[in-house]
PDB file of C-alpha atoms in Angstrom:
ATOM      1  CA  MET X 249     -14.125  20.914   2.088  1.00 79.00           C
ATOM      2  CA  GLN X 250     -13.429  19.593   5.561  1.00 84.00           C
ATOM      3  CA  ALA X 251     -11.957  21.911   8.209  1.00 84.00           C
ATOM      4  CA  TRP X 252      -8.738  19.860   8.327  1.00 77.00           C
ATOM      5  CA  GLU X 253      -8.302  20.361   4.552  1.00 78.00           C
ATOM      6  CA  LYS X 254      -8.075  24.149   4.846  1.00 82.00           C
ATOM      7  CA  GLY X 255      -4.882  26.112   5.408  1.00 80.00           C
ATOM      8  CA  TRP X 256      -1.229  25.656   4.463  1.00 78.00           C
ATOM      9  CA  LYS X 257       0.183  22.120   4.420  1.00 76.00           C
ATOM     10  CA  ASP X 258       3.603  20.605   3.796  1.00 77.00           C
ATOM     11  CA  THR X 259       2.298  17.114   3.003  1.00 80.00           C
ATOM     12  CA  VAL X 260      -0.270  16.012   0.416  1.00 81.00           C
ATOM     13  CA  LEU X 261      -1.957  12.599   0.332  1.00 82.00           C
ATOM     14  CA  ALA X 262      -2.629  11.464  -3.236  1.00 83.00           C
ATOM     15  CA  PHE X 263      -4.041   8.076  -4.179  1.00 88.00           C
ATOM     16  CA  PRO X 264      -3.231   6.216  -7.438  1.00 86.00           C
ATOM     17  CA  GLY X 265      -4.762   8.003 -10.422  1.00 91.00           C
ATOM     18  CA  GLU X 266      -5.443  11.216  -8.491  1.00 92.00           C
ATOM     19  CA  LYS X 267      -4.153  14.625  -9.526  1.00 89.00           C
ATOM     20  CA  VAL X 268      -3.281  17.238  -6.939  1.00 85.00           C
ATOM     21  CA  LYS X 269      -2.640  20.937  -7.531  1.00 84.00           C
ATOM     22  CA  ILE X 270      -0.527  22.782  -5.004  1.00 81.00           C
ATOM     23  CA  ILE X 271       0.422  26.402  -4.425  1.00 81.00           C
ATOM     24  CA  ILE X 272       3.942  27.012  -3.190  1.00 79.00           C
ATOM     25  CA  ARG X 273       5.195  30.309  -1.813  1.00 80.00           C
ATOM     26  CA  PHE X 274       8.962  30.654  -2.202  1.00 77.00           C
ATOM     27  CA  PRO X 275      11.221  33.103  -0.397  1.00 76.00           C
ATOM     28  CA  ALA X 276      12.098  36.311  -2.236  1.00 79.00           C
ATOM     29  CA  ASN X 277      15.655  35.144  -2.807  1.00 78.00           C
ATOM     30  CA  ASN X 278      16.625  32.684  -5.522  1.00 86.00           C
ATOM     31  CA  GLY X 279      17.897  29.235  -4.690  1.00 88.00           C
ATOM     32  CA  LYS X 280      17.792  25.485  -5.068  1.00 89.00           C
ATOM     33  CA  PHE X 281      14.835  23.505  -3.738  1.00 87.00           C
ATOM     34  CA  VAL X 282      13.624  19.905  -3.676  1.00 86.00           C
ATOM     35  CA  PHE X 283      10.277  18.161  -3.498  1.00 83.00           C
ATOM     36  CA  HIS X 284       9.787  14.468  -2.851  1.00 83.00           C
ATOM     37  CA  CYS X 285       7.442  11.695  -1.872  1.00 82.00           C
ATOM     38  CA  HIS X 286       8.024  10.005   1.479  1.00 79.00           C
ATOM     39  CA  ASN X 287       7.538   6.593  -0.166  1.00 81.00           C
ATOM     40  CA  LEU X 288      11.044   5.724  -1.385  1.00 80.00           C
ATOM     41  CA  GLU X 289       9.675   3.385  -4.059  1.00 82.00           C
ATOM     42  CA  HIS X 290       8.211   6.442  -5.804  1.00 81.00           C
ATOM     43  CA  GLU X 291      11.587   8.113  -6.455  1.00 80.00           C
ATOM     44  CA  ASP X 292      12.023   6.259  -9.748  1.00 80.00           C
ATOM     45  CA  ALA X 293       8.586   7.470 -10.876  1.00 81.00           C
ATOM     46  CA  GLY X 294       9.663  11.123 -10.726  1.00 79.00           C
ATOM     47  CA  MET X 295       8.396  11.953  -7.269  1.00 82.00           C
ATOM     48  CA  MET X 296      11.757  13.373  -6.184  1.00 87.00           C
ATOM     49  CA  LEU X 297      13.035  16.424  -8.000  1.00 86.00           C
ATOM     50  CA  ASN X 298      15.555  19.222  -7.543  1.00 90.00           C
ATOM     51  CA  PHE X 299      14.766  22.598  -9.086  1.00 89.00           C
ATOM     52  CA  GLU X 300      16.240  26.072  -9.045  1.00 90.00           C
ATOM     53  CA  ILE X 301      14.544  29.473  -8.968  1.00 87.00           C
ATOM     54  CA  GLN X 302      16.533  32.265 -10.593  1.00 85.00           C
TER      55      GLN X 302
END
């Protein structure tokens, strides 16, 4: 693992066919959140999603 790959990130680079696992730490309170890809063409492929933690 390269030094720049270590530590917390808010952006993940994934190439076609790759799988990426992420760990997300949420605040203690419940709420609505969103994740998305910065490539707008990917929205239709499910790379933009709202979700709620209760």
